């Protein structure tokens, strides 16, 4: 069995890794760390895991982690960048679910995250873990930076258009909405049920940290800089991201439905819906899947793409396991065959 | 006391009219009709009204309605257009909350609503009941077409930009989201809690019936045709609409915050938030109020406007009462002073 | 105008007091305190209040509060008991929404609240502010202890049975459920939307602090000690309490429906529903109202009473305003005429 | 592979069977019927199933169903009782998720379901499919009546007490609450999100159809008739049942925690929580699991048991698959290893 370590396992991406890995045929969680909950059983904190794990949260210990084949960082940003160098040297391979290695330009990273990058020397070798773009590099990577949740949904939605140069790259718009679990498991008044249930609001309009990550990824595909207006919103529910994407067509001779179906036809976790069916976050709940559909309303020149994921699965822990499977040469969907929970 | 009649009172806009009128100083509900619930007490159907009304739903009766000073239609579209001619002739003044008189062009109306208009001769005299645009005409009107919920939020959000010619009128975008009460109180699988809770989806992307209404209103303000890409979404909650509006600035020399504050400074029910504060649907829940804020992210050329209302109040019944007050020369906020219910 | 002071105004009972008092004809909020938010406008924290108040949170200042006619404490327990003595001496009348003066026995209070009572000498003069029981004493009181939310719903539901000696007093059961706003506006992981949405659980089964308060109140009515098994549950919603009460009939010759209608026939805020109609929390949302119904299933010997309130209104701030009106000889429903928000 | 047929597959128990069987190692869905959706792909109705099934809903056809090894009825009551005789004769084994064969007394069944039973001759051979009680009979059964959702949670919660004679059997109380999916996927105003979100209510207090089923099951365990006061409530969420059970101890010398742990120690799908931990519906969401805990508040004589399940899994389709596994001699947890989805 492959030995897996998880750093920072008390958050929602941590418990989601445990949920997925519980049914993984080849991987076994050998260590899970948490300073705050050290000594506590994981199934005491997360009773859904009772019967699946005998694990106890432990203090972070580099030696124990280095003994793992794969180490996941399910930590807030700025933790991984301090620990990863040592782990790589010790021979571990790392999948970082935080933002630390997602942006290649250390200075740009610092501007958005408000502090110097602790291991900028690793940025060139970190592979951006969007399998649909970078499957081959991921296979050989020692360090994979797992994409953010919004970036996954936005990029998968826009890639086919940008790769073919069909839209104006300077006026892209993403109106995205996320369930509250995206904000993590932190004691904040802002995320109390009494504050966010029965309500909807935009936030981070002047600049969300996922913006540079998305623009970097889209620029790679477009072959040049892009400008995206990105407005995230908070949904009164736990899981799910829905991105509604708007782009101006500069070429409307292409059958877009066919283009999308072709682009993603071989992808196990991207599902282009038949024309006329719209994605809903509930149809991907708990599943490692992005469902996409598109329309050109009124036959005008604006294409609308809708892209949904479960932010904790294809937007985080599921994608991380997918990356692990690729890195280890396993079947890409091992541990990821769960069907979305509907209703 | 002013005598009020309500046609089709069993739906959500009906009960909301009753809630608001229960505390109105000058108006009294004299008749409320419903074929389906004829003979049933209104407070048996809506127990929140117990103690406020002694009314019983009755069969629609033109004579009884014509004896009212004001008749509200809280019906599905296509009911009012058949009854209004007779009521007007009998001397009643009508406020129609349905879509029947919102679009001036009968042919355009037919195309979107799928049937011929039954009283196209009244379209020229119907006043579009958005007080912020048409207060004077409303005051003298015999027939007011109360705006739709999405159209209210989108128009109030874009009017200042279009009136001043600051944005490209051919690439407007509205990404709106509504609570489920907007779909009314009808037995449909699609609106069951088990179908729409914990989920988010777009719908009507190829063409929602509110699109021509919005484009008509915006064109009036802009002084020429506009093109809007309008994508509505369904929120897993009961009340509230949030519209996120995107427009390309063709003139960025104007202080937009000041423009909005000035435009709406005297409006009792439009509240421009201070820069940096974003609207939430929960802060207008139960209140006849539109809260608006705006940003130009990254100092680029796209302005983002956020506009929220309670779809059943400023988006329907509250706006209807506001129109009534204007028509009758009453204080415009009579019966509409309720504070939003937060949390 | 009557000058009102509010201590601890940033919580949910504070904002609810402001919502209700905004439309009160005779009362005016002169001071509102908060250490944490001192200097901040109340409508910056609670944008639903924009346009209704020009107030700023201030540091607690006894002189300023003592200059008020009525001072509400909307604080966590243990604050009021330290400040009230001074305020009473200065001539203010106090309505305490916290638990500090609800239990007459200081030792019992200490056992449940884990600290000595700071002003036990005031306990004999504090009046328990359940108007349906103590209207006369409230009228003349200098210090009113506003009942807890669960205790309001449970007591109003059981009083008629106990007052008439119809049920066994030693085997009472209350299975209650509350929206999350009952837990207040505090940064706790336990009350995040992601933790409590889409879920239901019991809590405090071994002993909730409202138990001794309820048993004290019921014992007064029964004329002797009672035993209640009280199990509160957390509902995935913001507002509302529903108590399902079970009692064994020792006398089943009485028409219970008639008894309840008679008991509460003159009460402005207790509404006994017709036989066969069950209360829902949504029909009292935002309203100062308790709706009650009852059944004896299968004609056996257990009576089931269902009692609903909005925990923030009849369970807290509305009841507090009702007490204020009684203390000041105003119409009891002044500022409390709002209709429940449905849907 | 075992061939499975599903009758009435468009409802929530139908889609849940498909979700679970999609990952079952030994079973394969060969036919799924629906009159209303005949000819439609199952993954068009339920897009979470895209990629897992190539099935199309078909008209019910006895021959096709009889060719299956196991036929599930996921229909409203009164359908199975008409079709099952023919299927049994044809050699199929049947698992009925509806109520048709749950009550042994045909007359009692008729009284609660309002019509004569169509195949009373089968009642003696129908095995009540609660594996924790009847595992052996299930193994050999041709016809299994899958328990209702409430009955599963209530019986599993009370069995240990009744089996040992520790409580008064004539004053049992169950205060249960269910998510809305328990009401099925039918177009009813009562179950619209706008009607049941943000609210909580009791229903069926005078007599819910699950009452005789529960009392029958408990009487078997107790060895004599029992009286239960059963009050179901509707929760503003999709999945989950929580039963809070109250019973008067007649013997309090027994260590109840130990008793429960011992009773269910070998059960794969009943999880007795450690003392002090309370079950939440969210920890069993999507899992075939009943989590139970208990307390004796204040050391008095009333024991409180809390029992949670996912109504669509252990309360319906999961339990049905568990029964199938037992009937076929497969590992009992095949296809049922999913971890609860938390958060």
PDB file of C-alpha atoms in Angstrom, chain D residues 90 192 227 265 308 321:
ATOM      1  CA  UNK D  90     -42.347 -16.447 -11.814  1.00  0.00           C
ATOM      2  CA  UNK D 192     -42.035  23.541  -2.278  1.00  0.00           C
ATOM      3  CA  UNK D 227     -48.210   2.256  23.227  1.00  0.00           C
ATOM      4  CA  UNK D 265     -21.485  -4.509  18.743  1.00  0.00           C
ATOM      5  CA  UNK D 308     -30.204   9.162  13.298  1.00  0.00           C
ATOM      6  CA  UNK D 321     -29.456  -3.274  -0.762  1.00  0.00           C
TER       7      UNK D 321
END
